[in-house]
PDB file of C-alpha atoms and ligand atoms in Angstrom:
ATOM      1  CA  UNK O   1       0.000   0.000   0.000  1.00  0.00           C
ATOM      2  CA  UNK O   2       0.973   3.558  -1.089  1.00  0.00           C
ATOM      3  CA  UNK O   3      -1.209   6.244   1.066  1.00  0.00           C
ATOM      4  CA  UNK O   4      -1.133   9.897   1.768  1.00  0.00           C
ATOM      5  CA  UNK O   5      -3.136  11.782   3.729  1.00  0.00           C
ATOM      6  CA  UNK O   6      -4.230  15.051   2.703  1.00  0.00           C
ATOM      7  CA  UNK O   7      -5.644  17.365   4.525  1.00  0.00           C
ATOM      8  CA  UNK O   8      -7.250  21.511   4.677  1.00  0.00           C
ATOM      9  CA  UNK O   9      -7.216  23.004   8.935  1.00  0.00           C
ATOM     10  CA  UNK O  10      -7.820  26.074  10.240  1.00  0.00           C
ATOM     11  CA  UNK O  11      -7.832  25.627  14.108  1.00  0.00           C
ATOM     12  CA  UNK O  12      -6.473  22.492  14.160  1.00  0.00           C
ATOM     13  CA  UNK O  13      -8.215  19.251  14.893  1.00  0.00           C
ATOM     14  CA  UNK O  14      -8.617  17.898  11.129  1.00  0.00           C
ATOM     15  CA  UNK O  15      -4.619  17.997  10.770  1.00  0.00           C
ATOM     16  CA  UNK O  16      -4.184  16.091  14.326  1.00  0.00           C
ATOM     17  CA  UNK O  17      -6.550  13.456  12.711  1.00  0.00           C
ATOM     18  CA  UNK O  18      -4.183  13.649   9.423  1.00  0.00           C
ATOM     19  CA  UNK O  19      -0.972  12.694  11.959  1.00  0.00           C
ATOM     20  CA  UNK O  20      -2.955  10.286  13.836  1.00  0.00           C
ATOM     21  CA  UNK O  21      -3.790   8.446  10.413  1.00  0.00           C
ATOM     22  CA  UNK O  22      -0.975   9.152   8.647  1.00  0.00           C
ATOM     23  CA  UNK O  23       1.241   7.494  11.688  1.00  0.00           C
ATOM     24  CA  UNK O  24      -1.048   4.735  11.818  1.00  0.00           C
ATOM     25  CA  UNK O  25      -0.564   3.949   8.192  1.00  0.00           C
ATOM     26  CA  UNK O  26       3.088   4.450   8.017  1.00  0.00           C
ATOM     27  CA  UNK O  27       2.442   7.813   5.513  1.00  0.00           C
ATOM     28  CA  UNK O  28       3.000  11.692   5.049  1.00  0.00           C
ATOM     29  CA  UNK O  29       0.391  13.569   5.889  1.00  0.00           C
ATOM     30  CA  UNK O  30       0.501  16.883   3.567  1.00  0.00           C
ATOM     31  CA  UNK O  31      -1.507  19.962   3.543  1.00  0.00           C
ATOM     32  CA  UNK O  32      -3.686  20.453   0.246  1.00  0.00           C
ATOM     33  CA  UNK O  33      -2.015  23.394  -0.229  1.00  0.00           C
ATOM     34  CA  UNK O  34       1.479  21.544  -0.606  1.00  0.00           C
ATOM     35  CA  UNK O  35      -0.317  18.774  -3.176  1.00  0.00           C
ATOM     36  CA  UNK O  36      -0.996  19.523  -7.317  1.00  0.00           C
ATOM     37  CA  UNK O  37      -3.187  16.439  -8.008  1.00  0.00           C
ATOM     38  CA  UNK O  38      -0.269  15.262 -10.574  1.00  0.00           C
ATOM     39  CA  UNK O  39       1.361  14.779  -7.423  1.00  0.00           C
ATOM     40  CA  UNK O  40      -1.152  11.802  -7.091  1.00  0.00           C
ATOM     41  CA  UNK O  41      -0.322   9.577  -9.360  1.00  0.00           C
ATOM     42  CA  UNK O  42       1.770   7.126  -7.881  1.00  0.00           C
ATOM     43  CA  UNK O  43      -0.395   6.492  -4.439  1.00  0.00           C
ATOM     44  CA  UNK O  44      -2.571   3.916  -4.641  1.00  0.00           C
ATOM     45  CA  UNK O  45      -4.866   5.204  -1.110  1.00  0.00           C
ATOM     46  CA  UNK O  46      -5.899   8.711  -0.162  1.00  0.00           C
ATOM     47  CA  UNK O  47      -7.381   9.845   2.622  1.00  0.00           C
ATOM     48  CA  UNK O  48      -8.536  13.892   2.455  1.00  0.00           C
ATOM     49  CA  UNK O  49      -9.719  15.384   5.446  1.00  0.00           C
ATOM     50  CA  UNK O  50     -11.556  18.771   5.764  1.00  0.00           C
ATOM     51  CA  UNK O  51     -13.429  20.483   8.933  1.00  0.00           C
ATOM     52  CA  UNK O  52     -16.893  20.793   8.644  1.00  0.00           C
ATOM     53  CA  UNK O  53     -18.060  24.335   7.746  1.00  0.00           C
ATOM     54  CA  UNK O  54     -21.240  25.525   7.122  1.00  0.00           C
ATOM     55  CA  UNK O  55     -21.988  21.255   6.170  1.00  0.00           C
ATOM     56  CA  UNK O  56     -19.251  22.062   3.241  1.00  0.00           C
ATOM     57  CA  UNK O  57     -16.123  19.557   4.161  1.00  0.00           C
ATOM     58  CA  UNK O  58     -13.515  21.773   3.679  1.00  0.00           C
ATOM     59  CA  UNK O  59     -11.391  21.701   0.031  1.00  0.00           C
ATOM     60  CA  UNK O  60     -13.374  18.100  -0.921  1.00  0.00           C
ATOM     61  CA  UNK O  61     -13.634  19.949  -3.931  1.00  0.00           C
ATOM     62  CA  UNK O  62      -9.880  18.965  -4.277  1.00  0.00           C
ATOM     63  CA  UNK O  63     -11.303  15.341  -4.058  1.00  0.00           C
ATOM     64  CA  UNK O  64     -14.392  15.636  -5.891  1.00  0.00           C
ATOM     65  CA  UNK O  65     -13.687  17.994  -8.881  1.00  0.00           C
ATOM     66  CA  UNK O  66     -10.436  15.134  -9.707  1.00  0.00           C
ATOM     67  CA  UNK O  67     -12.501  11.976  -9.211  1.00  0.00           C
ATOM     68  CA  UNK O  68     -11.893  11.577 -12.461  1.00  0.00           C
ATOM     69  CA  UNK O  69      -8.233  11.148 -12.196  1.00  0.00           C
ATOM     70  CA  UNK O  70      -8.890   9.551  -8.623  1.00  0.00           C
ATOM     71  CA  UNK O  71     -10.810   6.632  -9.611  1.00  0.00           C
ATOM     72  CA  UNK O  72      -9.031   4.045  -9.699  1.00  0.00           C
ATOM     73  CA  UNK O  73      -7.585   4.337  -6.242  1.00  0.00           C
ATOM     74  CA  UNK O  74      -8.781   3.550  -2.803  1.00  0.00           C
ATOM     75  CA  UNK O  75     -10.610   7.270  -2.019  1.00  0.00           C
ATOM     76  CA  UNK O  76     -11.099   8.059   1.823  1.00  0.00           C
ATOM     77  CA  UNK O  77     -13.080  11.219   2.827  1.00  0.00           C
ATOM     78  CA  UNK O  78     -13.402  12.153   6.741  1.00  0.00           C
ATOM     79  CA  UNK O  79     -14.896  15.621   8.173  1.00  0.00           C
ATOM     80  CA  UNK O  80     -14.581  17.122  11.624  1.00  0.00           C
ATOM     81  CA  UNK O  81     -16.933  18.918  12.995  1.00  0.00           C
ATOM     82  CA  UNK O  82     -19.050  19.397  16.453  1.00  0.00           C
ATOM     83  CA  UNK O  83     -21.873  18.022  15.819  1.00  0.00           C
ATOM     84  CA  UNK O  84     -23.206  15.232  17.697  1.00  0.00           C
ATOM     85  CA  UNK O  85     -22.024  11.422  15.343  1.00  0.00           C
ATOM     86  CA  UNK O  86     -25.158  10.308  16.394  1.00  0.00           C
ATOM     87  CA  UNK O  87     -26.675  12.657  14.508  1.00  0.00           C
ATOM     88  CA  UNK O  88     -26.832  10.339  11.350  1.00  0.00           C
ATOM     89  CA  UNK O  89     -29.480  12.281   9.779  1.00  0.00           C
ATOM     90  CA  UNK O  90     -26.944  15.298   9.711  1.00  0.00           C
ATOM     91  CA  UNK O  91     -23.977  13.488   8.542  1.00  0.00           C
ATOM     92  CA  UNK O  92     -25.683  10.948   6.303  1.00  0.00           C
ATOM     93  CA  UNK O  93     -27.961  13.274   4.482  1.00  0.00           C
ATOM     94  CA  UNK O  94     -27.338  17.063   4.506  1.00  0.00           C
ATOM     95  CA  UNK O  95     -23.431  16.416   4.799  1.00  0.00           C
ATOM     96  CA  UNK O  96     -23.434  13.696   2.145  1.00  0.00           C
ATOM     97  CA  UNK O  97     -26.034  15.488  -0.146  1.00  0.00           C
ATOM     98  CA  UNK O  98     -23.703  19.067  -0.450  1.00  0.00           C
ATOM     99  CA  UNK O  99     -20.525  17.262  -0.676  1.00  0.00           C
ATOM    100  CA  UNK O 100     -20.806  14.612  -2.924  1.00  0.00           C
ATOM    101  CA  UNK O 101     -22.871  15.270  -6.104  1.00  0.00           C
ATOM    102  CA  UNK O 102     -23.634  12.317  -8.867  1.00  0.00           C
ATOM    103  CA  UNK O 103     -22.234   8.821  -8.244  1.00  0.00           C
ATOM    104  CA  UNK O 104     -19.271   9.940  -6.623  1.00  0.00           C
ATOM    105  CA  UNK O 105     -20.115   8.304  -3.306  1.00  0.00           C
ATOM    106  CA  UNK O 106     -19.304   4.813  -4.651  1.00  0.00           C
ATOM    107  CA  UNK O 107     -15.897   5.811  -5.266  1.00  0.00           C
ATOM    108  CA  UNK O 108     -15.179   7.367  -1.803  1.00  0.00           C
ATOM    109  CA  UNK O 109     -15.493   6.293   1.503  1.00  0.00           C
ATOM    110  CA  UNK O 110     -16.957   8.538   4.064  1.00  0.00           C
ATOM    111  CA  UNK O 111     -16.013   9.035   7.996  1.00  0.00           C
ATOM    112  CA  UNK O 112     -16.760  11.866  10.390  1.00  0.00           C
ATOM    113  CA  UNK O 113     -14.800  12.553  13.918  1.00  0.00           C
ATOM    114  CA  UNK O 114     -15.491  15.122  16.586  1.00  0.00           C
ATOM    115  CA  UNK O 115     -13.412  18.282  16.085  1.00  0.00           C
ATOM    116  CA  UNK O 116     -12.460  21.176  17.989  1.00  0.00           C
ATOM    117  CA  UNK O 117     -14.126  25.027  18.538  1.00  0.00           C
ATOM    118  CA  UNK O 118     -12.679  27.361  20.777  1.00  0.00           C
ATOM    119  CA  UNK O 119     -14.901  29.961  20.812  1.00  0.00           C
ATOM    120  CA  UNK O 120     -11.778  32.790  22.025  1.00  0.00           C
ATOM    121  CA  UNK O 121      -9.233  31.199  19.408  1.00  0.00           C
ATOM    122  CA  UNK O 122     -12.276  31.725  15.982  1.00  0.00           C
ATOM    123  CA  UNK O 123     -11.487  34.129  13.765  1.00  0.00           C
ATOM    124  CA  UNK O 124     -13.548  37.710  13.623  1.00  0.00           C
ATOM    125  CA  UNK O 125     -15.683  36.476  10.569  1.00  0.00           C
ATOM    126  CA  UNK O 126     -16.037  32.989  12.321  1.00  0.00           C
ATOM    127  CA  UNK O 127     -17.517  34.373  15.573  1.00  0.00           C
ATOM    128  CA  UNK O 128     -19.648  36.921  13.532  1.00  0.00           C
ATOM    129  CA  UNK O 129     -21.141  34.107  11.566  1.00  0.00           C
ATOM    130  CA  UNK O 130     -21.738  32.006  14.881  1.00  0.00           C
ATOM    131  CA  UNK O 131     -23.242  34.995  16.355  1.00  0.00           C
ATOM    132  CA  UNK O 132     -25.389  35.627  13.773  1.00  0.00           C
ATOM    133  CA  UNK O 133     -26.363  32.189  13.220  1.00  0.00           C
ATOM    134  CA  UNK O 134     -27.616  31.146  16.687  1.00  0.00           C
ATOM    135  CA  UNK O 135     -29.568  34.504  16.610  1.00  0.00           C
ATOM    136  CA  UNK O 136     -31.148  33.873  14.242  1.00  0.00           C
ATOM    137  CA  UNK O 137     -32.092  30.662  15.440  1.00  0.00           C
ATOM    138  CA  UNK O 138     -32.837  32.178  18.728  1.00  0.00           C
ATOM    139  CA  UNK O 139     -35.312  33.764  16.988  1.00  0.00           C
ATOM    140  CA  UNK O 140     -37.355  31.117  15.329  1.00  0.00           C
ATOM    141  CA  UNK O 141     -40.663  30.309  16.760  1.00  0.00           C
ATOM    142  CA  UNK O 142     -41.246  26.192  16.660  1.00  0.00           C
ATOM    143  CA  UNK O 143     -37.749  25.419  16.215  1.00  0.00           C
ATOM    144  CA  UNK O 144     -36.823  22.231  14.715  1.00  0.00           C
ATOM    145  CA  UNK O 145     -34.859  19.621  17.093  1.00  0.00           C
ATOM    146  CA  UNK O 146     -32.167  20.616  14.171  1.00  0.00           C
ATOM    147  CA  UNK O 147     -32.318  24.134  14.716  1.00  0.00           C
ATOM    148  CA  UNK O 148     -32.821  23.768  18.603  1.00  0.00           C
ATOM    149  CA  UNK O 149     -29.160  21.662  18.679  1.00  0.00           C
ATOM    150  CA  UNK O 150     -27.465  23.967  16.366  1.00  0.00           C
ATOM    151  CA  UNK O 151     -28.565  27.095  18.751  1.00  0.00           C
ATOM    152  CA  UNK O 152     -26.777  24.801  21.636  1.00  0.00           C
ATOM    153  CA  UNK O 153     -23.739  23.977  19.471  1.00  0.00           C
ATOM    154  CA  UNK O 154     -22.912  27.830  18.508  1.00  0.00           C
ATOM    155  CA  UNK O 155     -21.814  27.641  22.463  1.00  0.00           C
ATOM    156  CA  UNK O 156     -20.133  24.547  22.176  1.00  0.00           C
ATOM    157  CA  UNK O 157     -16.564  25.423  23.363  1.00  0.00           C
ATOM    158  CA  UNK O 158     -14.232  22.491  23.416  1.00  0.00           C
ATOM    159  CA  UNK O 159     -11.588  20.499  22.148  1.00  0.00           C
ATOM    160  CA  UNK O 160     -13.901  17.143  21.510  1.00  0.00           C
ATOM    161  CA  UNK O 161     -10.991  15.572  18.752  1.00  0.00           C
ATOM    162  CA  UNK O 162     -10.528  11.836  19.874  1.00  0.00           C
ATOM    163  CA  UNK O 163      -7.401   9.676  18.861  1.00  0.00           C
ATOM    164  CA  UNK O 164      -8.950   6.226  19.622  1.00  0.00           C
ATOM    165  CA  UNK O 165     -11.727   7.386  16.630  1.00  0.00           C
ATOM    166  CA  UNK O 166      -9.467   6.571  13.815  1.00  0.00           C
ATOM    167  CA  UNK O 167      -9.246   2.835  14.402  1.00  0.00           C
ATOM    168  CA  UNK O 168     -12.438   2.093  11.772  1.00  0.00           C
ATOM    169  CA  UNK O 169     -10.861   4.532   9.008  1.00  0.00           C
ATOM    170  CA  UNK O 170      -7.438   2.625   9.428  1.00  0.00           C
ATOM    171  CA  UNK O 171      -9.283  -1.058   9.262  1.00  0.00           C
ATOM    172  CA  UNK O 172     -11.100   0.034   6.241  1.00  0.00           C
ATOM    173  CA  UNK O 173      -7.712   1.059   4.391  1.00  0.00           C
ATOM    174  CA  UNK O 174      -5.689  -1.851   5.490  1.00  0.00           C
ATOM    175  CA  UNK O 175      -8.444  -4.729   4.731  1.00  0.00           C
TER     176      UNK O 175
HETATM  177  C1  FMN D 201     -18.154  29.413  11.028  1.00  0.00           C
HETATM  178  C2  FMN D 201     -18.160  27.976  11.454  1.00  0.00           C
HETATM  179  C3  FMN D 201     -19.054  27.083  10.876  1.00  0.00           C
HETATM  180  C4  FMN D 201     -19.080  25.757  11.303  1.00  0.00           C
HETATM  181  N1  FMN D 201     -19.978  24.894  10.730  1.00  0.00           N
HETATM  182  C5  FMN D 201     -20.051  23.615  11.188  1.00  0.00           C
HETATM  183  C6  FMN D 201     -21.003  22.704  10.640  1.00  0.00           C
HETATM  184  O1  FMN D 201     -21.759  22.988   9.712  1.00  0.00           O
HETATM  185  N2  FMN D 201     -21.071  21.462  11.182  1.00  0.00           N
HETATM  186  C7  FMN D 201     -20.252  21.055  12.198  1.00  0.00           C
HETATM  187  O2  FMN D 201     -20.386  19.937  12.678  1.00  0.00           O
HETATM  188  N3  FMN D 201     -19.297  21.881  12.707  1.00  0.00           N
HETATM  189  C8  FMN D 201     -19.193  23.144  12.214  1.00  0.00           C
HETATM  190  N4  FMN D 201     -18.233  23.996  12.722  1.00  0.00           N
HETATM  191  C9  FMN D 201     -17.211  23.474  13.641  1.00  0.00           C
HETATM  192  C10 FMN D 201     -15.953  23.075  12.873  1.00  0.00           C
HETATM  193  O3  FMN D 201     -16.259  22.185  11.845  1.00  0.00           O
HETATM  194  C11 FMN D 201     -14.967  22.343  13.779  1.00  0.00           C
HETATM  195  O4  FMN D 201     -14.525  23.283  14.678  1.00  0.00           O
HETATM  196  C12 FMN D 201     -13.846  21.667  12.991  1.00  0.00           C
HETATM  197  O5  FMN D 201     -13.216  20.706  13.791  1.00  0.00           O
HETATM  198  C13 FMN D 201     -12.814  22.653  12.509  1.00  0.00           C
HETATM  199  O6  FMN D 201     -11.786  21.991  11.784  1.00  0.00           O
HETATM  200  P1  FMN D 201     -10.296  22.554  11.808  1.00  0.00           P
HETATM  201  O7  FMN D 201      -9.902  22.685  13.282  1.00  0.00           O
HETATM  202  O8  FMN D 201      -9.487  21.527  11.118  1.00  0.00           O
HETATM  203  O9  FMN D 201     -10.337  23.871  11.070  1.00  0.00           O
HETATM  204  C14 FMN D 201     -18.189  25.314  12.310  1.00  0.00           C
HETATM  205  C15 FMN D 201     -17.270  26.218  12.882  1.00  0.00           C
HETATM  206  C16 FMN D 201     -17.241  27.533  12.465  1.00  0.00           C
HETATM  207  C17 FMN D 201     -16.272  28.464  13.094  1.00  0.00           C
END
């Protein structure tokens, strides 16, 4: 096996899931903006990982645009993000449905770990746009159980990245 893992961060948590994989496969892990997709050709597994923002996994496009040239290799996708995983209707619809257009799905496999907000370390337009987003859901007058947990996660303020969650993504690319 041949693997890199690839990877876009702002704060932090999806690249500590890139070193946690990439140790546990014996591979570089490499930030998108180091990689041309050329760069590619000779890996036979990839593994991109993006944070969650706004349900858009960060760079997939990188991913998704090349699938294409990507194909014929084993594809591995995993978000972070601070939503609940047992939110499946989150992850396996709304997530899936924005990310991965066509029949790109059965070419890439899809996992989703816990990630990491610190409310103090977010950028200005960051804590603007969590400001304004639980305000407006503040706001709303029968609030769906959707809209109800994403006012409680704009105060979610925590490092919730777990090590022990890459075990499954590892299995899948070794079997
Ligand atoms: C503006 C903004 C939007 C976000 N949108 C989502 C989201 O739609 N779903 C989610 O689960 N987490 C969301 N998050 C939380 C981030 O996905 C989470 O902090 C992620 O781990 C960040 O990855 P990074 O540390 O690699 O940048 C959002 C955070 C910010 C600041």
């Amino acid at each position: 096996m041949n693997a890199i893992v690839i990877y876009k961060s702002k704060y932090g948590s999806t690249k500590a899931y890139a070193q946690w994989i990439a140790e546990a496969l014996s591979c570089q892990a490499v930030d998108v903006k180091q990689i041309k997709i050329d760069d590619l050709k000779d890996y036979d597994t990839i593994v991109y990982g993006g944070g969650l923002y706004a349900e858009v996994i960060a760079g997939v496009s990188f991913i998704t645009k090349n699938l294409e040239k990507l194909k014929d290799k084993k594809l591995v996708v995993y978000s972070t993000g601070i939503t609940p995983l047992d939110c499946r209707d989150y992850y396996d619809k709304l997530v899936l449905e924005k990310n991965f257009k066509g029949d790109s799905l059965s070419y890439i496999k899809v996992f989703n770990f816990l990630g990491k907000m610190i409310l103090s370390e977010l950028s200005l337009p960051h804590r603007t746009a969590i400001k304004a987003l639980k305000k407006l859901m503040s706001g709303k007058e029968n609030p769906t159980e959707m809209e109800k947990l994403l006012v409680e996660l704009c105060d979610a303020d925590g490092d919730f990245t777990d090590r022990d969650a890459i075990w499954d993504l590892v299995a899948y690319i070794k079997n």
